[in-house]
Amino acid sequence: MTDSDPSAASPPVSSSSATDTPSPPMLCAACAGATASWSSPPPWSDSSPPPAYRPIRAPAINAPTATASIVLAPVPQPLPVPPAEPPYRFEIPSKRISSPDDIRRFHSSEAGRHFVGFVATLSRSVRGRKLSDPVPSPLPAPLSGLLSLLHTLARWIDEIPPLPHASRYGNPAYRSWHARLTDEGHGLVVALFPPSDELHPAADELLPYLLDSFGNAYRIDYGTGHETNFAAFLYCLARLGLIKEDDYPALVLRVFATYLDLMRRLQITYSLEPAGSHGVWGLDDYHFLPFIFGSAQLIDHKYMKPKSIHNQDILDNFSNDYMYLACVGFVKKVKKGVFAEHSPMLDDISGVPNWSKVNSGMLKMYKAEVLEKVPIMQHFLFGSLIKWVRECEILHISIFFVMATSVEQHF
């Protein structure tokens, strides 16, 4: 018997029959039962494209767009406040900024450079200092006068309770509070000056800064522009010699901290709307300066790092000593949900290795995102103490600087 040809014994299988023949089921290694068959999904086509990827934290339409320029920008450096020299020519301050060219003109001027330097000097003065650290006692008269002024404004909140209203923001009782400030503000400013002092006429110039430091009565809102006006109010007092550089630590740790507490009460009591908020991409819907001063407080801290803001125990136990932690605690209190989603900027900053880098970044961001923004700075005021320099004067100063530099290099 001869071996038969295998090809003859079994007819060839056609490609169609091979396709139609189901593959044997796969068996489970645990129970030896048949498992469901698996087949690869059909390829994507133009008629059925893949779904669009949506990240958990999508960028907002008003997210910062100048991140690279902020990173590459120089860190604002501390500068002494130039004293105002008599004879004084005080004037009612007015708004001057309406375009990006005006912003550049302001920052090219002596007033612009020294105002930014003033904020940087305040920041440097509280490095490594807690809010509870001792300050000179008794406080200098201007500082104690500022504290008395702020305590008076806080007392008015108790005397002017919020009215029933259905809106989320803008309790109309705030207008009554601000109207009282407008009526009595001049006397509050004059009380900061020594009796029978030649600086009393300066109250007319300082009052608009003070009135604009606590929000807008028409819109019932508050933002970093109003906070900047309070810094300008302090800067003007420093130019008049009422605040010395030795007073800066107490100015931040006592006066500005009290101002921040007052603003938190106003924001909560009267439901102030955030003015020009950056939404989730802002540090805080209302403030910026306490993040600068607060990060300076924590520089070289032995235990607390930027990532410590995620530790609730640290926030609970140390917010009374550090403004940065207090601000983060306030954000977590008023915003619900995942911190990385409602405050991605603060969450990203917590990954910076040390507080010194956080502080320098905050100074650069304040200059770029507040002092260089027309919608904010269009409300900034200029008088004789923060002087608006005309373009021809800036050109004259620039030419003089170039000529002086050329002569110095020649000799």
PDB file of C-alpha atoms in Angstrom, residues 66-367:
ATOM      1  CA  ALA A  66       3.338  86.060  28.509  1.00  0.00           C
ATOM      2  CA  THR A  67       4.790  83.302  30.683  1.00  0.00           C
ATOM      3  CA  ALA A  68       8.061  83.158  28.742  1.00  0.00           C
ATOM      4  CA  SER A  69       8.586  86.920  28.907  1.00  0.00           C
ATOM      5  CA  ILE A  70       7.862  86.907  32.651  1.00  0.00           C
ATOM      6  CA  VAL A  71      10.432  84.162  33.221  1.00  0.00           C
ATOM      7  CA  LEU A  72      13.081  86.008  31.208  1.00  0.00           C
ATOM      8  CA  ALA A  73      12.342  89.412  32.729  1.00  0.00           C
ATOM      9  CA  PRO A  74      14.720  90.789  35.377  1.00  0.00           C
ATOM     10  CA  VAL A  75      13.622  90.608  38.994  1.00  0.00           C
ATOM     11  CA  PRO A  76      12.515  94.051  40.288  1.00  0.00           C
ATOM     12  CA  GLN A  77      15.152  95.287  42.723  1.00  0.00           C
ATOM     13  CA  PRO A  78      14.656  97.258  45.964  1.00  0.00           C
ATOM     14  CA  LEU A  79      15.083 101.013  45.591  1.00  0.00           C
ATOM     15  CA  PRO A  80      14.993 103.791  48.173  1.00  0.00           C
ATOM     16  CA  VAL A  81      11.999 106.110  48.068  1.00  0.00           C
ATOM     17  CA  PRO A  82      13.094 109.596  46.894  1.00  0.00           C
ATOM     18  CA  PRO A  83      11.899 112.160  49.449  1.00  0.00           C
ATOM     19  CA  ALA A  84       9.617 114.953  48.283  1.00  0.00           C
ATOM     20  CA  GLU A  85      11.394 118.268  48.531  1.00  0.00           C
ATOM     21  CA  PRO A  86       9.783 121.610  49.440  1.00  0.00           C
ATOM     22  CA  PRO A  87       8.351 123.824  48.180  1.00  0.00           C
ATOM     23  CA  TYR A  88       5.471 121.386  47.804  1.00  0.00           C
ATOM     24  CA  ARG A  89       2.956 121.734  44.993  1.00  0.00           C
ATOM     25  CA  PHE A  90       0.277 119.251  45.939  1.00  0.00           C
ATOM     26  CA  GLU A  91      -2.482 118.575  43.443  1.00  0.00           C
ATOM     27  CA  ILE A  92      -5.569 116.409  43.045  1.00  0.00           C
ATOM     28  CA  PRO A  93      -4.313 113.211  41.356  1.00  0.00           C
ATOM     29  CA  SER A  94      -5.833 112.103  38.066  1.00  0.00           C
ATOM     30  CA  LYS A  95      -5.801 109.135  35.701  1.00  0.00           C
ATOM     31  CA  ARG A  96      -3.277 109.240  32.879  1.00  0.00           C
ATOM     32  CA  ILE A  97      -2.905 105.696  31.498  1.00  0.00           C
ATOM     33  CA  SER A  98      -5.051 104.641  28.554  1.00  0.00           C
ATOM     34  CA  SER A  99      -2.767 102.653  26.230  1.00  0.00           C
ATOM     35  CA  PRO A 100       0.242 100.296  26.215  1.00  0.00           C
ATOM     36  CA  ASP A 101       2.407 103.283  25.262  1.00  0.00           C
ATOM     37  CA  ASP A 102       1.334 104.975  28.480  1.00  0.00           C
ATOM     38  CA  ILE A 103       2.285 101.833  30.414  1.00  0.00           C
ATOM     39  CA  ARG A 104       5.771 101.896  28.873  1.00  0.00           C
ATOM     40  CA  ARG A 105       6.051 105.607  29.627  1.00  0.00           C
ATOM     41  CA  PHE A 106       5.177 104.994  33.291  1.00  0.00           C
ATOM     42  CA  HIS A 107       7.722 102.216  33.729  1.00  0.00           C
ATOM     43  CA  SER A 108      10.400 104.289  31.984  1.00  0.00           C
ATOM     44  CA  SER A 109       9.854 107.141  34.403  1.00  0.00           C
ATOM     45  CA  GLU A 110      11.493 107.655  37.770  1.00  0.00           C
ATOM     46  CA  ALA A 111       8.111 107.349  39.495  1.00  0.00           C
ATOM     47  CA  GLY A 112       7.466 103.958  37.897  1.00  0.00           C
ATOM     48  CA  ARG A 113      10.896 102.545  38.745  1.00  0.00           C
ATOM     49  CA  HIS A 114      10.778 103.743  42.333  1.00  0.00           C
ATOM     50  CA  PHE A 115       7.226 102.511  42.924  1.00  0.00           C
ATOM     51  CA  VAL A 116       8.190  98.988  41.827  1.00  0.00           C
ATOM     52  CA  GLY A 117      11.373  99.317  43.897  1.00  0.00           C
ATOM     53  CA  PHE A 118       9.265 100.318  46.910  1.00  0.00           C
ATOM     54  CA  VAL A 119       7.253  97.072  46.677  1.00  0.00           C
ATOM     55  CA  ALA A 120      10.486  95.081  46.323  1.00  0.00           C
ATOM     56  CA  THR A 121      11.954  96.854  49.371  1.00  0.00           C
ATOM     57  CA  LEU A 122       8.877  96.038  51.461  1.00  0.00           C
ATOM     58  CA  SER A 123       9.257  92.421  50.391  1.00  0.00           C
ATOM     59  CA  ARG A 124      12.924  92.330  51.366  1.00  0.00           C
ATOM     60  CA  SER A 125      12.181  93.900  54.759  1.00  0.00           C
ATOM     61  CA  VAL A 126      10.115  90.901  55.945  1.00  0.00           C
ATOM     62  CA  ARG A 127      12.379  88.075  54.827  1.00  0.00           C
ATOM     63  CA  GLY A 128      12.331  85.363  57.451  1.00  0.00           C
ATOM     64  CA  ARG A 129       9.957  87.329  59.707  1.00  0.00           C
ATOM     65  CA  LYS A 130       6.673  86.081  61.155  1.00  0.00           C
ATOM     66  CA  LEU A 131       3.594  88.200  61.673  1.00  0.00           C
ATOM     67  CA  SER A 132       3.949  87.581  65.405  1.00  0.00           C
ATOM     68  CA  ASP A 133       7.582  88.731  65.536  1.00  0.00           C
ATOM     69  CA  PRO A 134       8.118  91.783  67.763  1.00  0.00           C
ATOM     70  CA  VAL A 135       8.290  95.231  66.183  1.00  0.00           C
ATOM     71  CA  PRO A 136       9.411  98.498  67.777  1.00  0.00           C
ATOM     72  CA  SER A 137       7.101  99.513  70.585  1.00  0.00           C
ATOM     73  CA  PRO A 138       5.526 101.969  70.664  1.00  0.00           C
ATOM     74  CA  LEU A 139       5.051 102.175  66.914  1.00  0.00           C
ATOM     75  CA  PRO A 140       5.954 105.450  65.186  1.00  0.00           C
ATOM     76  CA  ALA A 141       3.024 107.845  65.142  1.00  0.00           C
ATOM     77  CA  PRO A 142       2.256 107.471  61.397  1.00  0.00           C
ATOM     78  CA  LEU A 143       2.053 103.663  61.704  1.00  0.00           C
ATOM     79  CA  SER A 144      -0.113 103.775  64.785  1.00  0.00           C
ATOM     80  CA  GLY A 145      -2.260 106.344  62.961  1.00  0.00           C
ATOM     81  CA  LEU A 146      -2.649 103.962  60.001  1.00  0.00           C
ATOM     82  CA  LEU A 147      -3.674 101.137  62.343  1.00  0.00           C
ATOM     83  CA  SER A 148      -6.208 103.428  64.007  1.00  0.00           C
ATOM     84  CA  LEU A 149      -7.595 104.375  60.589  1.00  0.00           C
ATOM     85  CA  LEU A 150      -7.999 100.718  59.574  1.00  0.00           C
ATOM     86  CA  HIS A 151      -9.598  99.806  62.904  1.00  0.00           C
ATOM     87  CA  THR A 152     -12.081 102.646  62.416  1.00  0.00           C
ATOM     88  CA  LEU A 153     -13.034 101.309  58.989  1.00  0.00           C
ATOM     89  CA  ALA A 154     -13.440  97.814  60.449  1.00  0.00           C
ATOM     90  CA  ARG A 155     -15.743  99.172  63.150  1.00  0.00           C
ATOM     91  CA  TRP A 156     -17.968 100.692  60.469  1.00  0.00           C
ATOM     92  CA  ILE A 157     -18.625  97.185  59.115  1.00  0.00           C
ATOM     93  CA  ASP A 158     -20.259  96.305  62.428  1.00  0.00           C
ATOM     94  CA  GLU A 159     -22.294  99.517  62.303  1.00  0.00           C
ATOM     95  CA  ILE A 160     -23.435  98.997  58.681  1.00  0.00           C
ATOM     96  CA  PRO A 161     -24.682  95.396  58.424  1.00  0.00           C
ATOM     97  CA  PRO A 162     -25.325  93.803  55.011  1.00  0.00           C
ATOM     98  CA  LEU A 163     -28.791  94.114  53.523  1.00  0.00           C
ATOM     99  CA  PRO A 164     -30.898  91.165  52.323  1.00  0.00           C
ATOM    100  CA  HIS A 165     -30.297  90.625  48.621  1.00  0.00           C
ATOM    101  CA  ALA A 166     -30.614  87.740  46.190  1.00  0.00           C
ATOM    102  CA  SER A 167     -27.513  88.320  44.040  1.00  0.00           C
ATOM    103  CA  ARG A 168     -24.312  86.386  44.503  1.00  0.00           C
ATOM    104  CA  TYR A 169     -22.227  89.560  44.529  1.00  0.00           C
ATOM    105  CA  GLY A 170     -22.706  93.195  45.430  1.00  0.00           C
ATOM    106  CA  ASN A 171     -24.489  93.797  48.697  1.00  0.00           C
ATOM    107  CA  PRO A 172     -25.795  97.393  48.418  1.00  0.00           C
ATOM    108  CA  ALA A 173     -24.897  98.101  52.055  1.00  0.00           C
ATOM    109  CA  TYR A 174     -21.298  98.427  50.847  1.00  0.00           C
ATOM    110  CA  ARG A 175     -22.240 101.692  49.163  1.00  0.00           C
ATOM    111  CA  SER A 176     -23.267 103.080  52.556  1.00  0.00           C
ATOM    112  CA  TRP A 177     -19.951 101.947  54.025  1.00  0.00           C
ATOM    113  CA  HIS A 178     -17.994 103.577  51.180  1.00  0.00           C
ATOM    114  CA  ALA A 179     -20.092 106.753  51.362  1.00  0.00           C
ATOM    115  CA  ARG A 180     -19.102 107.101  54.988  1.00  0.00           C
ATOM    116  CA  LEU A 181     -15.462 106.663  53.997  1.00  0.00           C
ATOM    117  CA  THR A 182     -15.875 109.419  51.404  1.00  0.00           C
ATOM    118  CA  ASP A 183     -17.447 111.746  53.963  1.00  0.00           C
ATOM    119  CA  GLU A 184     -14.898 111.190  56.737  1.00  0.00           C
ATOM    120  CA  GLY A 185     -11.829 110.212  54.719  1.00  0.00           C
ATOM    121  CA  HIS A 186     -10.247 113.674  54.662  1.00  0.00           C
ATOM    122  CA  GLY A 187     -10.217 113.848  58.446  1.00  0.00           C
ATOM    123  CA  LEU A 188      -8.750 110.340  58.650  1.00  0.00           C
ATOM    124  CA  VAL A 189      -5.872 111.353  56.361  1.00  0.00           C
ATOM    125  CA  VAL A 190      -5.180 114.628  58.174  1.00  0.00           C
ATOM    126  CA  ALA A 191      -4.953 112.692  61.444  1.00  0.00           C
ATOM    127  CA  LEU A 192      -1.856 110.935  60.053  1.00  0.00           C
ATOM    128  CA  PHE A 193       0.104 114.218  59.955  1.00  0.00           C
ATOM    129  CA  PRO A 194       1.724 115.905  62.934  1.00  0.00           C
ATOM    130  CA  PRO A 195      -0.319 118.794  64.385  1.00  0.00           C
ATOM    131  CA  SER A 196       0.222 122.177  62.743  1.00  0.00           C
ATOM    132  CA  ASP A 197       2.296 120.557  60.027  1.00  0.00           C
ATOM    133  CA  GLU A 198       3.004 122.055  56.604  1.00  0.00           C
ATOM    134  CA  LEU A 199       2.015 118.704  55.052  1.00  0.00           C
ATOM    135  CA  HIS A 200      -1.695 119.113  55.831  1.00  0.00           C
ATOM    136  CA  PRO A 201      -2.466 120.291  52.260  1.00  0.00           C
ATOM    137  CA  ALA A 202      -1.165 116.906  51.074  1.00  0.00           C
ATOM    138  CA  ALA A 203      -4.398 115.347  52.395  1.00  0.00           C
ATOM    139  CA  ASP A 204      -6.200 116.519  49.254  1.00  0.00           C
ATOM    140  CA  GLU A 205      -3.710 114.580  47.115  1.00  0.00           C
ATOM    141  CA  LEU A 206      -3.641 111.472  49.316  1.00  0.00           C
ATOM    142  CA  LEU A 207      -7.402 111.141  49.805  1.00  0.00           C
ATOM    143  CA  PRO A 208      -8.224 109.773  46.306  1.00  0.00           C
ATOM    144  CA  TYR A 209      -5.647 107.002  46.802  1.00  0.00           C
ATOM    145  CA  LEU A 210      -7.272 106.060  50.102  1.00  0.00           C
ATOM    146  CA  LEU A 211     -10.808 106.148  48.699  1.00  0.00           C
ATOM    147  CA  ASP A 212      -9.784 103.830  45.868  1.00  0.00           C
ATOM    148  CA  SER A 213      -7.979 101.387  48.177  1.00  0.00           C
ATOM    149  CA  PHE A 214     -11.066  99.499  49.331  1.00  0.00           C
ATOM    150  CA  GLY A 215     -13.014  98.830  46.152  1.00  0.00           C
ATOM    151  CA  ASN A 216     -15.435 100.608  43.840  1.00  0.00           C
ATOM    152  CA  ALA A 217     -18.751 101.748  45.308  1.00  0.00           C
ATOM    153  CA  TYR A 218     -20.593 101.816  41.971  1.00  0.00           C
ATOM    154  CA  ARG A 219     -19.614  98.303  40.842  1.00  0.00           C
ATOM    155  CA  ILE A 220     -19.257  96.945  44.403  1.00  0.00           C
ATOM    156  CA  ASP A 221     -16.071  95.142  43.447  1.00  0.00           C
ATOM    157  CA  TYR A 222     -12.432  94.924  44.518  1.00  0.00           C
ATOM    158  CA  GLY A 223      -9.248  93.751  42.818  1.00  0.00           C
ATOM    159  CA  THR A 224      -5.487  94.110  42.495  1.00  0.00           C
ATOM    160  CA  GLY A 225      -5.859  97.652  41.146  1.00  0.00           C
ATOM    161  CA  HIS A 226      -7.446  98.796  44.405  1.00  0.00           C
ATOM    162  CA  GLU A 227      -4.750  96.961  46.349  1.00  0.00           C
ATOM    163  CA  THR A 228      -2.127  98.765  44.253  1.00  0.00           C
ATOM    164  CA  ASN A 229      -3.727 102.100  45.154  1.00  0.00           C
ATOM    165  CA  PHE A 230      -3.254 101.275  48.828  1.00  0.00           C
ATOM    166  CA  ALA A 231       0.423 100.552  48.110  1.00  0.00           C
ATOM    167  CA  ALA A 232       0.559 103.924  46.305  1.00  0.00           C
ATOM    168  CA  PHE A 233      -1.001 105.574  49.366  1.00  0.00           C
ATOM    169  CA  LEU A 234       1.787 104.123  51.529  1.00  0.00           C
ATOM    170  CA  TYR A 235       4.382 105.154  48.933  1.00  0.00           C
ATOM    171  CA  CYS A 236       3.162 108.749  49.065  1.00  0.00           C
ATOM    172  CA  LEU A 237       3.450 108.743  52.870  1.00  0.00           C
ATOM    173  CA  ALA A 238       7.008 107.451  52.484  1.00  0.00           C
ATOM    174  CA  ARG A 239       7.818 110.237  49.999  1.00  0.00           C
ATOM    175  CA  LEU A 240       6.569 112.771  52.558  1.00  0.00           C
ATOM    176  CA  GLY A 241       8.945 111.297  55.140  1.00  0.00           C
ATOM    177  CA  LEU A 242       6.170 110.010  57.412  1.00  0.00           C
ATOM    178  CA  ILE A 243       7.269 106.404  56.840  1.00  0.00           C
ATOM    179  CA  LYS A 244      10.971 105.603  57.128  1.00  0.00           C
ATOM    180  CA  GLU A 245      12.728 102.573  55.676  1.00  0.00           C
ATOM    181  CA  ASP A 246      13.327 101.291  59.222  1.00  0.00           C
ATOM    182  CA  ASP A 247       9.530 101.200  59.597  1.00  0.00           C
ATOM    183  CA  TYR A 248       9.018  98.843  56.652  1.00  0.00           C
ATOM    184  CA  PRO A 249       8.921  95.558  58.619  1.00  0.00           C
ATOM    185  CA  ALA A 250       6.213  96.935  60.927  1.00  0.00           C
ATOM    186  CA  LEU A 251       4.463  98.505  57.931  1.00  0.00           C
ATOM    187  CA  VAL A 252       4.058  95.053  56.347  1.00  0.00           C
ATOM    188  CA  LEU A 253       3.655  92.865  59.440  1.00  0.00           C
ATOM    189  CA  ARG A 254       1.216  95.172  61.235  1.00  0.00           C
ATOM    190  CA  VAL A 255      -0.323  97.736  58.880  1.00  0.00           C
ATOM    191  CA  PHE A 256      -0.602  95.746  55.660  1.00  0.00           C
ATOM    192  CA  ALA A 257      -1.655  92.597  57.542  1.00  0.00           C
ATOM    193  CA  THR A 258      -4.437  94.622  59.191  1.00  0.00           C
ATOM    194  CA  TYR A 259      -5.440  96.019  55.796  1.00  0.00           C
ATOM    195  CA  LEU A 260      -5.636  92.455  54.443  1.00  0.00           C
ATOM    196  CA  ASP A 261      -7.835  91.356  57.357  1.00  0.00           C
ATOM    197  CA  LEU A 262     -10.113  94.359  56.783  1.00  0.00           C
ATOM    198  CA  MET A 263     -10.430  93.570  53.069  1.00  0.00           C
ATOM    199  CA  ARG A 264     -11.302  89.929  53.795  1.00  0.00           C
ATOM    200  CA  ARG A 265     -14.110  91.139  56.061  1.00  0.00           C
ATOM    201  CA  LEU A 266     -15.363  93.562  53.403  1.00  0.00           C
ATOM    202  CA  GLN A 267     -15.204  90.879  50.702  1.00  0.00           C
ATOM    203  CA  ILE A 268     -17.191  88.382  52.759  1.00  0.00           C
ATOM    204  CA  THR A 269     -19.629  90.755  54.500  1.00  0.00           C
ATOM    205  CA  TYR A 270     -20.626  92.750  51.422  1.00  0.00           C
ATOM    206  CA  SER A 271     -19.976  90.034  48.793  1.00  0.00           C
ATOM    207  CA  LEU A 272     -17.575  92.191  46.792  1.00  0.00           C
ATOM    208  CA  GLU A 273     -17.233  90.988  43.228  1.00  0.00           C
ATOM    209  CA  PRO A 274     -13.673  90.240  42.058  1.00  0.00           C
ATOM    210  CA  ALA A 275     -12.619  93.073  39.750  1.00  0.00           C
ATOM    211  CA  GLY A 276     -11.017  91.756  36.583  1.00  0.00           C
ATOM    212  CA  SER A 277     -10.498  88.276  38.040  1.00  0.00           C
ATOM    213  CA  HIS A 278      -8.350  85.842  36.046  1.00  0.00           C
ATOM    214  CA  GLY A 279     -10.667  83.022  37.108  1.00  0.00           C
ATOM    215  CA  VAL A 280      -8.867  79.796  37.878  1.00  0.00           C
ATOM    216  CA  TRP A 281      -5.674  81.211  36.396  1.00  0.00           C
ATOM    217  CA  GLY A 282      -5.324  83.919  39.031  1.00  0.00           C
ATOM    218  CA  LEU A 283      -3.448  83.594  42.301  1.00  0.00           C
ATOM    219  CA  ASP A 284      -6.378  84.979  44.229  1.00  0.00           C
ATOM    220  CA  ASP A 285      -9.561  86.612  42.979  1.00  0.00           C
ATOM    221  CA  TYR A 286      -8.728  89.766  44.959  1.00  0.00           C
ATOM    222  CA  HIS A 287      -5.080  90.085  46.052  1.00  0.00           C
ATOM    223  CA  PHE A 288      -1.495  89.807  44.842  1.00  0.00           C
ATOM    224  CA  LEU A 289       0.778  91.660  47.288  1.00  0.00           C
ATOM    225  CA  PRO A 290       0.311  89.255  50.241  1.00  0.00           C
ATOM    226  CA  PHE A 291       1.725  86.477  48.051  1.00  0.00           C
ATOM    227  CA  ILE A 292       4.841  88.604  47.497  1.00  0.00           C
ATOM    228  CA  PHE A 293       5.274  89.528  51.147  1.00  0.00           C
ATOM    229  CA  GLY A 294       4.200  86.081  52.343  1.00  0.00           C
ATOM    230  CA  SER A 295       6.711  84.239  50.149  1.00  0.00           C
ATOM    231  CA  ALA A 296       9.438  86.592  51.433  1.00  0.00           C
ATOM    232  CA  GLN A 297       8.496  85.679  55.007  1.00  0.00           C
ATOM    233  CA  LEU A 298       9.134  82.003  54.247  1.00  0.00           C
ATOM    234  CA  ILE A 299      12.526  82.395  52.548  1.00  0.00           C
ATOM    235  CA  ASP A 300      15.077  80.032  54.133  1.00  0.00           C
ATOM    236  CA  HIS A 301      12.461  78.473  56.418  1.00  0.00           C
ATOM    237  CA  LYS A 302      13.957  75.293  57.825  1.00  0.00           C
ATOM    238  CA  TYR A 303      10.921  73.059  57.398  1.00  0.00           C
ATOM    239  CA  MET A 304       8.210  74.628  55.256  1.00  0.00           C
ATOM    240  CA  LYS A 305       8.646  74.439  51.495  1.00  0.00           C
ATOM    241  CA  PRO A 306       6.377  75.652  48.684  1.00  0.00           C
ATOM    242  CA  LYS A 307       4.781  72.192  48.503  1.00  0.00           C
ATOM    243  CA  SER A 308       3.771  72.523  52.169  1.00  0.00           C
ATOM    244  CA  ILE A 309       0.638  74.403  51.107  1.00  0.00           C
ATOM    245  CA  HIS A 310      -0.929  70.992  50.421  1.00  0.00           C
ATOM    246  CA  ASN A 311      -0.605  70.029  54.088  1.00  0.00           C
ATOM    247  CA  GLN A 312      -3.795  71.129  55.819  1.00  0.00           C
ATOM    248  CA  ASP A 313      -2.216  70.847  59.273  1.00  0.00           C
ATOM    249  CA  ILE A 314       0.442  73.376  58.262  1.00  0.00           C
ATOM    250  CA  LEU A 315      -2.205  75.773  56.951  1.00  0.00           C
ATOM    251  CA  ASP A 316      -4.248  75.418  60.137  1.00  0.00           C
ATOM    252  CA  ASN A 317      -1.329  75.956  62.509  1.00  0.00           C
ATOM    253  CA  PHE A 318       0.827  78.546  60.728  1.00  0.00           C
ATOM    254  CA  SER A 319      -1.576  80.779  58.768  1.00  0.00           C
ATOM    255  CA  ASN A 320      -1.560  83.275  61.623  1.00  0.00           C
ATOM    256  CA  ASP A 321       2.186  83.777  61.154  1.00  0.00           C
ATOM    257  CA  TYR A 322       2.602  83.694  57.370  1.00  0.00           C
ATOM    258  CA  MET A 323       0.535  85.679  54.870  1.00  0.00           C
ATOM    259  CA  TYR A 324       1.148  83.242  52.017  1.00  0.00           C
ATOM    260  CA  LEU A 325      -0.331  80.348  53.985  1.00  0.00           C
ATOM    261  CA  ALA A 326      -3.245  82.520  55.107  1.00  0.00           C
ATOM    262  CA  CYS A 327      -4.015  83.403  51.489  1.00  0.00           C
ATOM    263  CA  VAL A 328      -3.939  79.766  50.397  1.00  0.00           C
ATOM    264  CA  GLY A 329      -6.173  78.871  53.334  1.00  0.00           C
ATOM    265  CA  PHE A 330      -8.642  81.589  52.312  1.00  0.00           C
ATOM    266  CA  VAL A 331      -8.704  80.324  48.720  1.00  0.00           C
ATOM    267  CA  LYS A 332      -9.425  76.777  49.918  1.00  0.00           C
ATOM    268  CA  LYS A 333     -12.183  78.130  52.125  1.00  0.00           C
ATOM    269  CA  VAL A 334     -14.062  80.070  49.456  1.00  0.00           C
ATOM    270  CA  LYS A 335     -13.444  77.728  46.514  1.00  0.00           C
ATOM    271  CA  LYS A 336     -14.714  74.174  46.533  1.00  0.00           C
ATOM    272  CA  GLY A 337     -13.365  71.194  44.658  1.00  0.00           C
ATOM    273  CA  VAL A 338      -9.912  69.931  43.749  1.00  0.00           C
ATOM    274  CA  PHE A 339      -7.240  72.542  44.512  1.00  0.00           C
ATOM    275  CA  ALA A 340      -5.299  71.815  41.306  1.00  0.00           C
ATOM    276  CA  GLU A 341      -8.436  72.520  39.271  1.00  0.00           C
ATOM    277  CA  HIS A 342      -9.714  75.729  40.889  1.00  0.00           C
ATOM    278  CA  SER A 343      -6.231  77.166  41.616  1.00  0.00           C
ATOM    279  CA  PRO A 344      -3.829  75.699  39.016  1.00  0.00           C
ATOM    280  CA  MET A 345      -1.442  78.650  39.255  1.00  0.00           C
ATOM    281  CA  LEU A 346      -0.904  78.194  42.993  1.00  0.00           C
ATOM    282  CA  ASP A 347      -0.697  74.439  42.485  1.00  0.00           C
ATOM    283  CA  ASP A 348       2.027  74.853  39.852  1.00  0.00           C
ATOM    284  CA  ILE A 349       3.969  77.311  42.019  1.00  0.00           C
ATOM    285  CA  SER A 350       3.987  74.740  44.843  1.00  0.00           C
ATOM    286  CA  GLY A 351       6.371  72.701  42.694  1.00  0.00           C
ATOM    287  CA  VAL A 352       9.057  75.421  42.773  1.00  0.00           C
ATOM    288  CA  PRO A 353      12.019  74.155  44.839  1.00  0.00           C
ATOM    289  CA  ASN A 354      12.404  77.073  47.278  1.00  0.00           C
ATOM    290  CA  TRP A 355      10.716  80.234  48.512  1.00  0.00           C
ATOM    291  CA  SER A 356      13.389  82.546  47.128  1.00  0.00           C
ATOM    292  CA  LYS A 357      12.457  81.522  43.586  1.00  0.00           C
ATOM    293  CA  VAL A 358       8.773  81.867  44.435  1.00  0.00           C
ATOM    294  CA  ASN A 359       9.352  85.397  45.728  1.00  0.00           C
ATOM    295  CA  SER A 360      11.383  86.561  42.724  1.00  0.00           C
ATOM    296  CA  GLY A 361       8.778  85.052  40.404  1.00  0.00           C
ATOM    297  CA  MET A 362       5.980  86.804  42.282  1.00  0.00           C
ATOM    298  CA  LEU A 363       7.718  90.176  41.931  1.00  0.00           C
ATOM    299  CA  LYS A 364       8.151  89.670  38.192  1.00  0.00           C
ATOM    300  CA  MET A 365       4.566  88.481  37.809  1.00  0.00           C
ATOM    301  CA  TYR A 366       3.205  91.458  39.768  1.00  0.00           C
ATOM    302  CA  LYS A 367       4.993  93.870  37.463  1.00  0.00           C
TER     303      LYS A 367
END
